[in-house]
Short mmCIF file of C-alpha atoms and ligand atoms in Angstrom, two decimals:
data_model
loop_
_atom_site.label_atom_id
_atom_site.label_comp_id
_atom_site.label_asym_id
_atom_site.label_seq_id
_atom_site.Cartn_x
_atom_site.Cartn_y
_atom_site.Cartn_z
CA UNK A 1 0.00 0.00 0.00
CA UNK A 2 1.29 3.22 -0.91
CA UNK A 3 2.27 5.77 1.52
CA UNK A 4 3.18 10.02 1.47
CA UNK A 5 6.66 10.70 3.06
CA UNK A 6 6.76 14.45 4.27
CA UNK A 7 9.83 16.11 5.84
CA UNK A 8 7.71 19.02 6.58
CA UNK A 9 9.05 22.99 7.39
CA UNK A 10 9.41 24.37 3.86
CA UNK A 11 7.33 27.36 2.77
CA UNK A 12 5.75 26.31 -0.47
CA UNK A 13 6.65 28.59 -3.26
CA UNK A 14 6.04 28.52 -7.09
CA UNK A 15 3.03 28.02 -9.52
CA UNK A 16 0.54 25.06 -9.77
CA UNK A 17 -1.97 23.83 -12.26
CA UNK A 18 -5.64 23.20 -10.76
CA UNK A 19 -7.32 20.15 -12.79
CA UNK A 20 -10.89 19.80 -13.74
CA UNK A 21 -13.24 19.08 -10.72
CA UNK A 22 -13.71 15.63 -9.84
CA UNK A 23 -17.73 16.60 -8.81
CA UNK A 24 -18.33 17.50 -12.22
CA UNK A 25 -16.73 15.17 -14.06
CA UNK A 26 -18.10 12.15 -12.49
CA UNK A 27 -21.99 13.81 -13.19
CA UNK A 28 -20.62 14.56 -16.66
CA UNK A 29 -19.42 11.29 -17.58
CA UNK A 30 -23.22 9.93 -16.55
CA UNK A 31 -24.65 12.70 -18.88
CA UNK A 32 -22.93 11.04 -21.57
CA UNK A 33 -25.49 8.30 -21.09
CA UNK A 34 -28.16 10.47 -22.30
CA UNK A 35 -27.59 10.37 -25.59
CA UNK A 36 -26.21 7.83 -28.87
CA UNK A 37 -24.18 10.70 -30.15
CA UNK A 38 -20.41 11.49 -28.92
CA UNK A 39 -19.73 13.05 -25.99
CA UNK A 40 -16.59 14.95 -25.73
CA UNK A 41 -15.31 16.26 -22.02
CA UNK A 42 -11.68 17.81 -21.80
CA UNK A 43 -10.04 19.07 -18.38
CA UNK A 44 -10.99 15.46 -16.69
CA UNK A 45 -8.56 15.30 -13.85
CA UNK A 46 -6.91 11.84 -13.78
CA UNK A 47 -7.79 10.30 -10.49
CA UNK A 48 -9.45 7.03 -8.98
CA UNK A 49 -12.87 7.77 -9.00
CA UNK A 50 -12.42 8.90 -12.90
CA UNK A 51 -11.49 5.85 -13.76
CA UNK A 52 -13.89 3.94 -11.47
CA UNK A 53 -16.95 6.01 -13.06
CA UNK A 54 -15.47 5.15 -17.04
CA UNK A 55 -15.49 1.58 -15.72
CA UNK A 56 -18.85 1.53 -14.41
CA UNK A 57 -19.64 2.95 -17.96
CA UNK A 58 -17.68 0.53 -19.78
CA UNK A 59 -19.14 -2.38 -17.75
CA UNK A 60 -23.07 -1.04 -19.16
CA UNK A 61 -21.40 -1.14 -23.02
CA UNK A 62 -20.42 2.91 -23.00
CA UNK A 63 -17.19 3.13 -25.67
CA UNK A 64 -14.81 5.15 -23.38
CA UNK A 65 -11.33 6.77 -25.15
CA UNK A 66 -8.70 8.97 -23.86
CA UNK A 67 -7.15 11.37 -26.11
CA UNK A 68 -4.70 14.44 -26.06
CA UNK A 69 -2.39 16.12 -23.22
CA UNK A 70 -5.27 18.02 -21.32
CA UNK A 71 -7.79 15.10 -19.95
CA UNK A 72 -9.53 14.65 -23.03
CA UNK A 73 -12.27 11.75 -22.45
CA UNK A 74 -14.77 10.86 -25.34
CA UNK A 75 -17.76 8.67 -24.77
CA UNK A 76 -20.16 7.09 -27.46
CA UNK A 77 -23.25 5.02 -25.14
CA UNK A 78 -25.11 2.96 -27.58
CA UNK A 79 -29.46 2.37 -27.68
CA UNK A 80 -28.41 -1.29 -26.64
CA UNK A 81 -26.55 -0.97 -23.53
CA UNK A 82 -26.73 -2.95 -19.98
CA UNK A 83 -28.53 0.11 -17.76
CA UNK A 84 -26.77 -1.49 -14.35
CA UNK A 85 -24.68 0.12 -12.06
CA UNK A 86 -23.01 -3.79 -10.02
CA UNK A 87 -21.92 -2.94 -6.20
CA UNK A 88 -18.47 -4.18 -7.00
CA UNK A 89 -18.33 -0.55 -8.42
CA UNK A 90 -20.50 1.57 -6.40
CA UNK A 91 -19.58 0.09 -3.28
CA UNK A 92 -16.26 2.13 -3.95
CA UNK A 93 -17.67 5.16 -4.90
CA UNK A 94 -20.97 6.93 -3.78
CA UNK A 95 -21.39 8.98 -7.07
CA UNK A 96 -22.08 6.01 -9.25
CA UNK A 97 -25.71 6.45 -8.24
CA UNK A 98 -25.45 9.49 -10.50
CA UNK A 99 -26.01 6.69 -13.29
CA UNK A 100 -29.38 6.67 -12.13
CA UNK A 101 -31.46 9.41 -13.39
CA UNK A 102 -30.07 9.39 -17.15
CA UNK A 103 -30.33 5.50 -17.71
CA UNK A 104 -34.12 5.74 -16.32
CA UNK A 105 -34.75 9.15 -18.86
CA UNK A 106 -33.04 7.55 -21.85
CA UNK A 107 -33.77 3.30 -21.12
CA UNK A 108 -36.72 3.87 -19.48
CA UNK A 109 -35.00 1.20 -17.05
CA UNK A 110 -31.85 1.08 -14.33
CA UNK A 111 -30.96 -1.49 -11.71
CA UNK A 112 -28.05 0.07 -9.65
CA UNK A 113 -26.61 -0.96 -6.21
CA UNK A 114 -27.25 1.08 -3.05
CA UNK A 115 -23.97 2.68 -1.77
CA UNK A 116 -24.32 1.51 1.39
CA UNK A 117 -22.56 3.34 4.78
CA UNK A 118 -19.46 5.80 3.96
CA UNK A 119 -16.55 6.42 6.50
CA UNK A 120 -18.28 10.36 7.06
CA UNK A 121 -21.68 9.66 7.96
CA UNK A 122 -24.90 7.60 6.38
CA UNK A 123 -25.55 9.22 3.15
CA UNK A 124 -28.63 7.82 2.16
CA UNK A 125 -30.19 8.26 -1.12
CA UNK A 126 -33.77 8.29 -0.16
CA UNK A 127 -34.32 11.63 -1.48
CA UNK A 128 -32.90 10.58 -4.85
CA UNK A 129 -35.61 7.63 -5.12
CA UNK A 130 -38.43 10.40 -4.07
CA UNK A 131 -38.44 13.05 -6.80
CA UNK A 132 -37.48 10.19 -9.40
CA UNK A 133 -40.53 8.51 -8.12
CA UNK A 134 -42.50 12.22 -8.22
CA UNK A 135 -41.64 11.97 -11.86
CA UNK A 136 -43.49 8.13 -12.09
CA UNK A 137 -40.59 5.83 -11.70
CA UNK A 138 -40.92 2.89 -10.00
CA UNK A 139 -38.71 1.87 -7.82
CA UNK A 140 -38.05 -0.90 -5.69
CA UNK A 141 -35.00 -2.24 -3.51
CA UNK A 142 -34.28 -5.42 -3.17
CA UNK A 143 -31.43 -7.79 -2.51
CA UNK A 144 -29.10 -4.15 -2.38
CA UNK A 145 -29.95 -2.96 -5.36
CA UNK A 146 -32.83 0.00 -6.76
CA UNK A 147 -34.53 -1.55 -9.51
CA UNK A 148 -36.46 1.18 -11.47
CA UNK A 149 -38.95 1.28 -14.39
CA UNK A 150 -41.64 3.05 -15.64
CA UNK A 151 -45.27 2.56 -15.26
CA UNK A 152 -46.70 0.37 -18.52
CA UNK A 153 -47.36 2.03 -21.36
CA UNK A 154 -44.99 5.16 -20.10
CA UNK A 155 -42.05 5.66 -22.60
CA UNK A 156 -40.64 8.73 -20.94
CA UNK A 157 -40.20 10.07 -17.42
CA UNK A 158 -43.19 12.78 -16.71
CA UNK A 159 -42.23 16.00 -15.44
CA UNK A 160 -42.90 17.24 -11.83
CA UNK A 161 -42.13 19.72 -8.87
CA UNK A 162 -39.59 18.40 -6.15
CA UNK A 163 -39.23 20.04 -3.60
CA UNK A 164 -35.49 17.48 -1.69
CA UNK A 165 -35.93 17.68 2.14
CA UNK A 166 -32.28 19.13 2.56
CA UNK A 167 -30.15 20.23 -0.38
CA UNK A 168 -28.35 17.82 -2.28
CA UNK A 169 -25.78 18.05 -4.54
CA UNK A 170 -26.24 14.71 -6.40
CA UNK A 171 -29.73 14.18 -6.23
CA UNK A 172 -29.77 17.88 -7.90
CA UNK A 173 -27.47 16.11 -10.72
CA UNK A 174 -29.66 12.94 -10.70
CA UNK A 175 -32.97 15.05 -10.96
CA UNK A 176 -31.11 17.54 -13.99
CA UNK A 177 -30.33 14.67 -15.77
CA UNK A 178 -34.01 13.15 -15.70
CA UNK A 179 -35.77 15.94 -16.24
CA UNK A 180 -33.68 16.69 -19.04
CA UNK A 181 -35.80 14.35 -21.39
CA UNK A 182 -38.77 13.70 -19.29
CA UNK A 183 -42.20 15.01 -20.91
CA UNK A 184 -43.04 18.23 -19.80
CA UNK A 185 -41.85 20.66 -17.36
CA UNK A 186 -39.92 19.51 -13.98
CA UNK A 187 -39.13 22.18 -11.24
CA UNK A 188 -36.66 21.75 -8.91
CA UNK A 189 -37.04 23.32 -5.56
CA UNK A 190 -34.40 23.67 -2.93
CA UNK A 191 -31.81 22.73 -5.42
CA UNK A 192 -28.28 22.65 -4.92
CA UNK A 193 -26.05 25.46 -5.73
CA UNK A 194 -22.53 24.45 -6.00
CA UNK A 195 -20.60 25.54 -8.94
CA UNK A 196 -20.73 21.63 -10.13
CA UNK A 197 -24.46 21.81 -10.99
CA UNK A 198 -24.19 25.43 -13.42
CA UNK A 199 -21.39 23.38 -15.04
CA UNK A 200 -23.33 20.47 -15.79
CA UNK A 201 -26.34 22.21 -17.03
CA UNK A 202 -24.44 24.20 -19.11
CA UNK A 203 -23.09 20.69 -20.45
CA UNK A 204 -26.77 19.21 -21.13
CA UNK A 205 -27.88 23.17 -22.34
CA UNK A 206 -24.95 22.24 -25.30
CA UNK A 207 -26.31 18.59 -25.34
CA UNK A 208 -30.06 20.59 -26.23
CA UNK A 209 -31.79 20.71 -23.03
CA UNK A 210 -33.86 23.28 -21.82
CA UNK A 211 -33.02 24.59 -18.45
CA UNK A 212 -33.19 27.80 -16.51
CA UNK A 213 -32.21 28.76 -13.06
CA UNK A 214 -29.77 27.15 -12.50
CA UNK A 215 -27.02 27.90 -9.60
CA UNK A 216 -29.92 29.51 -7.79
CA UNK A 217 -32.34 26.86 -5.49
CA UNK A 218 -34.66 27.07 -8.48
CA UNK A 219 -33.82 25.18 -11.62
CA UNK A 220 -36.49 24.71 -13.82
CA UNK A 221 -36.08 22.25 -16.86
CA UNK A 222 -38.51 21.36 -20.09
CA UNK A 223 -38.06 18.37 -20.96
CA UNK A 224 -37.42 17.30 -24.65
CA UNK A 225 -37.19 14.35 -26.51
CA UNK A 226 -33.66 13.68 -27.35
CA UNK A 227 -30.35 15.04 -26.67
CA UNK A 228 -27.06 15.30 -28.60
CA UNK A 229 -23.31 15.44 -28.32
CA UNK A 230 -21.80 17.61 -27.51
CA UNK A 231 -18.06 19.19 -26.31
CA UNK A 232 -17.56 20.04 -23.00
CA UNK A 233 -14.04 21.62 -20.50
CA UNK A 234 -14.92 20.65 -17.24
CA UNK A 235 -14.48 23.41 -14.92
CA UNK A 236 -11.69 24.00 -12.27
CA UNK A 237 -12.01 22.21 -9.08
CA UNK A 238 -12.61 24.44 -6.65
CA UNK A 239 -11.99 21.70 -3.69
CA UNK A 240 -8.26 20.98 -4.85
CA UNK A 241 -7.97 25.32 -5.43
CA UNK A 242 -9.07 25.23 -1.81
CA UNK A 243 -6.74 22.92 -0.48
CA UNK A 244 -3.34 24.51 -2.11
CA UNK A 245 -4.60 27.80 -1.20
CA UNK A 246 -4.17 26.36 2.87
CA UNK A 247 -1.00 24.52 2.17
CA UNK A 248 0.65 27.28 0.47
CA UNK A 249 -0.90 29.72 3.41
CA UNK A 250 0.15 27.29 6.13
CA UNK A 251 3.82 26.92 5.65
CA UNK A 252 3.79 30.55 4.81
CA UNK A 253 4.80 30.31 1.32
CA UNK A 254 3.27 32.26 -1.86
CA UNK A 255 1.62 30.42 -4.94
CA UNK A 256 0.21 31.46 -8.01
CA UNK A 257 -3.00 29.08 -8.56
CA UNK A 258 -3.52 28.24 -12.19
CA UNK A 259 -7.42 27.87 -13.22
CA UNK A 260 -8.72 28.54 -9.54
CA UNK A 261 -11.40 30.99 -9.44
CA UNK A 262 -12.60 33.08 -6.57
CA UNK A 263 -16.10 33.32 -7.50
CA UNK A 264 -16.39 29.62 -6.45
CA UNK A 265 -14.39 29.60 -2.92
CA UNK A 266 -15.94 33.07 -1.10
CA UNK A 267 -16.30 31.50 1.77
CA UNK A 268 -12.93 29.53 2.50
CA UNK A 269 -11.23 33.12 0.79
CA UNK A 270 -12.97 35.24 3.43
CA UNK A 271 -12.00 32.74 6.23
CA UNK A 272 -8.20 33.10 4.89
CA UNK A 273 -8.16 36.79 4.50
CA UNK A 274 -9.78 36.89 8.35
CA UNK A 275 -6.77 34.67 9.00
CA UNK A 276 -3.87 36.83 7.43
CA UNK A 277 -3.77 35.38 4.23
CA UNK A 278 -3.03 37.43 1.03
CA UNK A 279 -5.48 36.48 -2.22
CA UNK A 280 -5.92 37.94 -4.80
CA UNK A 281 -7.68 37.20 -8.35
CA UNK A 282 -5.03 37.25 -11.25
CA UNK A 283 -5.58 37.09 -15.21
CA UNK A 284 -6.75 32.95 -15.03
CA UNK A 285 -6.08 32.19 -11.70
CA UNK A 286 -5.57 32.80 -7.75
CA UNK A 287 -2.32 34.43 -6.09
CA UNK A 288 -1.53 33.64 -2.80
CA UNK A 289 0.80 34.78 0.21
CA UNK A 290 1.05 34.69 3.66
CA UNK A 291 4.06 35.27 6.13
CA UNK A 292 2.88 31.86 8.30
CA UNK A 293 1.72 34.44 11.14
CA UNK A 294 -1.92 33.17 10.90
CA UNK A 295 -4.90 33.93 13.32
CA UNK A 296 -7.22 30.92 13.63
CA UNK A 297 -10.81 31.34 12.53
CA UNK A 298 -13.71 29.68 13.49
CA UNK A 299 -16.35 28.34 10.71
CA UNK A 300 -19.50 26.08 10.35
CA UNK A 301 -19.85 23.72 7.33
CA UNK A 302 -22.93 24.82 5.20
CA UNK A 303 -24.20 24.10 1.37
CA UNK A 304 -22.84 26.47 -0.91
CA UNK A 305 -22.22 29.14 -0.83
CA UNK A 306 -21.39 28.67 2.16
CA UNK A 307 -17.91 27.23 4.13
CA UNK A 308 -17.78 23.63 1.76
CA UNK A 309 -17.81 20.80 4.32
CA UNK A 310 -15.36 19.08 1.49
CA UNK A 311 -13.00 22.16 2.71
CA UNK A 312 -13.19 21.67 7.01
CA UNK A 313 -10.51 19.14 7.09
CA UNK A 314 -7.87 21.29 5.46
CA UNK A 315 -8.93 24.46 7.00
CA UNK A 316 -8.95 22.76 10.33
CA UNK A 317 -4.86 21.79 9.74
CA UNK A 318 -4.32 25.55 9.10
CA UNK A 319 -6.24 26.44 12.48
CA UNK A 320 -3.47 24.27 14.26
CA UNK A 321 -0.83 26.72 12.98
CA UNK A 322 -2.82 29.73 13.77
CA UNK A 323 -2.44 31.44 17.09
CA UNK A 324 -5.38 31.53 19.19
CA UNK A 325 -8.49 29.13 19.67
CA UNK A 326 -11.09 28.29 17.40
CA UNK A 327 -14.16 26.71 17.18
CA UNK A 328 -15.59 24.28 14.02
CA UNK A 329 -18.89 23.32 13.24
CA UNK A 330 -19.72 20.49 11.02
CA UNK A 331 -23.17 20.40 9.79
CA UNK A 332 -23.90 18.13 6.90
CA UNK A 333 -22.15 14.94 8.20
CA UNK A 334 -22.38 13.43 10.99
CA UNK A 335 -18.99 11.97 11.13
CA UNK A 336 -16.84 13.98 9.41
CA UNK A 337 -13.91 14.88 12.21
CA UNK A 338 -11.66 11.34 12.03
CA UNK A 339 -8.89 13.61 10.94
CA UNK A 340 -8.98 14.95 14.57
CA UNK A 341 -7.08 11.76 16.22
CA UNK A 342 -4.59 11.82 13.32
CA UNK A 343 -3.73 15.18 13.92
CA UNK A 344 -3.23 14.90 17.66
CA UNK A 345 -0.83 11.94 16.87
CA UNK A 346 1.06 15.17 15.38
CA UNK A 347 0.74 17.23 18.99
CA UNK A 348 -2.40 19.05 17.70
CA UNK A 349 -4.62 19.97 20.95
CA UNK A 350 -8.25 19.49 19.16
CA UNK A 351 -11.34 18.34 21.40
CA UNK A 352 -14.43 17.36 19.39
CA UNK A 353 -17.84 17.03 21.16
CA UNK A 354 -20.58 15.71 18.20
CA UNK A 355 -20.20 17.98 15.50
CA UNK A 356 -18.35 20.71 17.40
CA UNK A 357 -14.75 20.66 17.52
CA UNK A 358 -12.78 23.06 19.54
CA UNK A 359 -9.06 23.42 18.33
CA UNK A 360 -6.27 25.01 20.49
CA UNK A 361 -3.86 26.44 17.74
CA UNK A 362 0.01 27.80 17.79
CA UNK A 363 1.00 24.70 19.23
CA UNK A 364 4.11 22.65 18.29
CA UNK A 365 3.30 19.99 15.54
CA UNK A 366 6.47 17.30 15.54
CA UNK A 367 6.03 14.51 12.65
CA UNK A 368 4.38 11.32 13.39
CA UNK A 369 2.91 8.28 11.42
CA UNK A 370 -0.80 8.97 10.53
CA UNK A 371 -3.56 7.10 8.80
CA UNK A 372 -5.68 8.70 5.87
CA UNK A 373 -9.62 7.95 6.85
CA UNK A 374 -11.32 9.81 3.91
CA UNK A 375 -10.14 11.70 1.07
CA UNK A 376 -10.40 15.22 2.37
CA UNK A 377 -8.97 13.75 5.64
CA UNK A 378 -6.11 13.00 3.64
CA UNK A 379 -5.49 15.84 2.30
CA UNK A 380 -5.62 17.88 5.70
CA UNK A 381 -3.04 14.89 7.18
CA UNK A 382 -0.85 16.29 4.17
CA UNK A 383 -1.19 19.69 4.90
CA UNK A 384 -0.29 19.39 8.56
CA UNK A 385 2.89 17.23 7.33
CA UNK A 386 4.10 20.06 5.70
CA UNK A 387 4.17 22.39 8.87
CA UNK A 388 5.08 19.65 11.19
CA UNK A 389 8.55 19.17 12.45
CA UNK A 390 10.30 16.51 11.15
CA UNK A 391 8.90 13.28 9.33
CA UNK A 392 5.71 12.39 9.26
CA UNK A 393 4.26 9.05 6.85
CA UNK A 394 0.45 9.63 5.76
CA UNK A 395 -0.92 5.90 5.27
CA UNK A 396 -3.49 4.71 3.22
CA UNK A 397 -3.13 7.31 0.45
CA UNK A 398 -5.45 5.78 -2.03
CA UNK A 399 -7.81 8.06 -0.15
CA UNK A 400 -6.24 10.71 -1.56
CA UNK A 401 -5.43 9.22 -5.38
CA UNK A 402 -9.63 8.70 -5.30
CA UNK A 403 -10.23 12.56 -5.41
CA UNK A 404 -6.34 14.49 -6.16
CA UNK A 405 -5.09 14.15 -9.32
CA UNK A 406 -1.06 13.89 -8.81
CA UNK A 407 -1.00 15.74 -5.26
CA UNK A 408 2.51 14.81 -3.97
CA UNK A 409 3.69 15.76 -7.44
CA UNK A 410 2.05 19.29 -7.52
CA UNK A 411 3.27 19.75 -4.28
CA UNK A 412 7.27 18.67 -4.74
CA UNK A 413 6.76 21.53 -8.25
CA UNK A 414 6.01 23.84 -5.01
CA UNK A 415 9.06 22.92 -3.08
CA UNK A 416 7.38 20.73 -0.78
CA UNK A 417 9.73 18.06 0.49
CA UNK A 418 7.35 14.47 -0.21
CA UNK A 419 7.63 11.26 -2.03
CA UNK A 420 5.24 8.16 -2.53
CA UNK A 421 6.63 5.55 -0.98
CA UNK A 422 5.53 1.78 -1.70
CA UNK A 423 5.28 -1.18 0.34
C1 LIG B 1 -21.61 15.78 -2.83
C2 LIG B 1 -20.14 15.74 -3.15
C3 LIG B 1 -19.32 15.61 -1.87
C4 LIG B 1 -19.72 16.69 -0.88
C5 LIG B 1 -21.22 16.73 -0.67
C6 LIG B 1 -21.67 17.91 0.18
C7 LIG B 1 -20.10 14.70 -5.35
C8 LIG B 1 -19.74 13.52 -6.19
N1 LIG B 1 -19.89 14.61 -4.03
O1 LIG B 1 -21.95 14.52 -2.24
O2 LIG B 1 -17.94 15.75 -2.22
O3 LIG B 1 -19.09 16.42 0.37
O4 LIG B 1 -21.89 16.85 -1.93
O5 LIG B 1 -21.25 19.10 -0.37
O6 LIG B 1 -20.52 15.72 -5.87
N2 LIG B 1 -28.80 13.15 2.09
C9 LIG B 1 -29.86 12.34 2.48
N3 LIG B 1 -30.58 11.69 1.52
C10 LIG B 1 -30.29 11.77 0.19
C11 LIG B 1 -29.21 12.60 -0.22
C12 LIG B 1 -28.48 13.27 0.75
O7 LIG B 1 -30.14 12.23 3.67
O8 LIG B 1 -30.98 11.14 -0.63
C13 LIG B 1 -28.00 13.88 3.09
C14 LIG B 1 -26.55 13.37 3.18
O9 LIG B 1 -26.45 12.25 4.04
C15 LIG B 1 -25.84 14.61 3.71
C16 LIG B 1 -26.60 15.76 3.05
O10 LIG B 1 -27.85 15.23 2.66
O11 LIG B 1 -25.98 14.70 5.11
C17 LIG B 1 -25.92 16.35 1.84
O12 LIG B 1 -25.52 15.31 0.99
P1 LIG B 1 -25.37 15.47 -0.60
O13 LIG B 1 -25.34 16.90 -1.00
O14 LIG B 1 -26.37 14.60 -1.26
O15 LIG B 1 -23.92 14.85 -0.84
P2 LIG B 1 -23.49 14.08 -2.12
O16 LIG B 1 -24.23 14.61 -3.29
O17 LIG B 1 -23.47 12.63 -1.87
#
């Protein structure tokens, strides 16, 4: 199993390219399921669950091809495919129930595993089986798996209103995706915001769909009756911006972010400029400085555009380095602070209490051994490996390869002092 080797103290320093986001790649890849025609995405970052989603593909009879330097990823998904989604695959990655809503629209049938329990919390997908069922699926589970149809004598999906009991970011995608070629009108209510779900409508808008609203909580799509290929740059990823902007501002080094746009990180920006941190927006990209004389913030994880819970991990290693106390708030999972023991294996003083964790920062970090327990865990084990004294050996790093494309390499361009190391 591979593991990340930090000898941590160096101020990062230099320029780094931001990839496409993996949270809109993985819906776009699905989209291509919408239609016979090619679909053509470019900017697909090259990491695990990439190549776990064009598997899952593959395995229903999609044609999958890589071309060209800059993550170019075609996909042809022919009228006869297998519209199944095994738990081999999804058990290893939640967004494979993305496949969902597009093989219902376009097959008019799907049988895809539940996801089953995740390391952060339950994540069910009961809300995803509601509005498809406000739009007359049927859906059943049984032995682990949602079989869905449509009523006889339906050939398409119907449109409807519905209204998610919290906001979700993949059962937005899911409901898009259905809607896009259901009959009639389908309004979304309480939809999600995040800068994935603009970039994926804008994706089905090229593919012909009709859809307004959305990156506000109201998208409202008319359905039609068949979509088309299309060619489509998946945008920056805004999580992996995120997390260099807190590396580079925790060892007090200065960066120059290529592709990472401010418009889609307010929150964790304002939370860095509270801290000390210099950034500012440059022609195509993000610049950022800081002298390593940080004040710790306090935050609370909420949907965007709000603080991104995908972000409370890294920002939480950054608190350690800042002086003073500080207080985070994790509201959308319910387990989301198993970084916390890592990092006091690194001398952090954190005490958590449910979704509250109080964090004692300014306090000497010396290098340890530390396990990776999710993938933005991961990443926040990295980050306080690079301030930490001495060595410290992040384990279970496929964590990390599911959702960073290349990190230890971006972060040796910076001057960071890491290797993979294999056992
Ligand atoms: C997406 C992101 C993930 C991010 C999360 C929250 C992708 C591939 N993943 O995950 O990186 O951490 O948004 O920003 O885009 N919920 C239910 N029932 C449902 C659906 C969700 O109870 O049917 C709950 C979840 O357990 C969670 C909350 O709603 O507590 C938000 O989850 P959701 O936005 O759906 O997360 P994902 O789309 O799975």
């Amino acid at each position: 199993m591979d593991k990340l080797k930090i000898r941590g103290g160096r101020s990062l320093k230099g320029e780094v390219l931001i990839s496409g986001a993996k949270n809109a790649a993985l819906p776009e890849m699905c989209a291509a399921l919408l239609t016979a025609e090619p679909v053509h995405l470019h900017n697909v970052p090259r990491l695990h669950d990439v190549a776990t989603m064009r598997k899952l593909l593959a395995n229903m009879g999609v044609q999958t091809e890589t071309h060209g330097e800059r993550g170019g990823m075609s996909f042809v998904a022919p009228d006869s495919l297998t519209p199944e989604a095994p738990y081999e695959l999804v058990k290893t990655m939640r967004a494979s129930v993305l496949a969902l809503g597009p093989l219902l629209a376009r097959f008019g049938r799907a049988k895809v595993s539940l996801p089953g329990g995740c390391a952060i919390g339950s994540r069910p997908v009961d809300q995803h089986i509601k509005g498809l069922q406000a739009m007359g699926a049927v859906i059943t589970v049984e032995n682990g798996y949602m079989h869905a149809s449509l009523p006889a004598g339906w050939t398409r999906l119907k449109g409807a209103r519905i209204t998610t009991d919290m906001v979700t970011v993949t059962g937005t995608e899911n409901f898009l995706m259905a809607a896009a070629l259901a009959d009639g009108e389908t309004v979304l209510e309480n939809a999600a915001m995040e800068p994935e779900i603009p970039d994926l409508a804008e994706m089905l808008i090229k593919m012909g769909a009709k859809i307004t609203g959305h990156g506000t909580s109201r998208i409202v799509i008319q359905g039609v009756e068949r979509l088309h290929g299309c060619t489509h740059d998946v945008v920056a990823d805004r999580i992996e911006a995120g997390t260099f902007l807190c590396a580079v501002a925790a060892t007090g080094g200065e960066a120059l972010l290529h592709h990472a746009r401010a418009d889609h990180l307010g929150a964790v920006i304002d939370k860095l400029k509270d801290a000390g941190v210099t950034v500012e927006s440059v022609a195509g990209g993000l610049k950022v400085s800081s002298n390593g004389k940080l004040k710790a913030q306090s935050f609370r994880t909420t949907e965007y555009p709000g603080f991104p819970t995908d972000m409370q991990a890294q920002f939480m290693a950054l608190n350690l380095v800042g002086e003073g106390g500080s207080v985070v708030t994790e509201t959308i999972f319910e387990n989301r602070f198993m970084h916390v023991n890592e990092m006091r294996r690194l001398g952090a003083q954190i005490s958590t209490d449910g979704r509250v964790a109080s964090i004692e920062g300014g306090k000497r970090l010396t290098g340890a051994a530390v396990m990776a327990t999710d993938l933005r865990a991961s990443a926040s084990l990295v980050i306080a490996g690079l301030v930490a004294e001495g060595e410290t050996l992040v384990d279970r790093i496929y964590h990390l390869d599911r959702g960073y494309d290349r990190m230890e390499e971006k972060l040796r361009g910076l001057g960071a002092d890491i290797e993979r190391v294999s056992e």
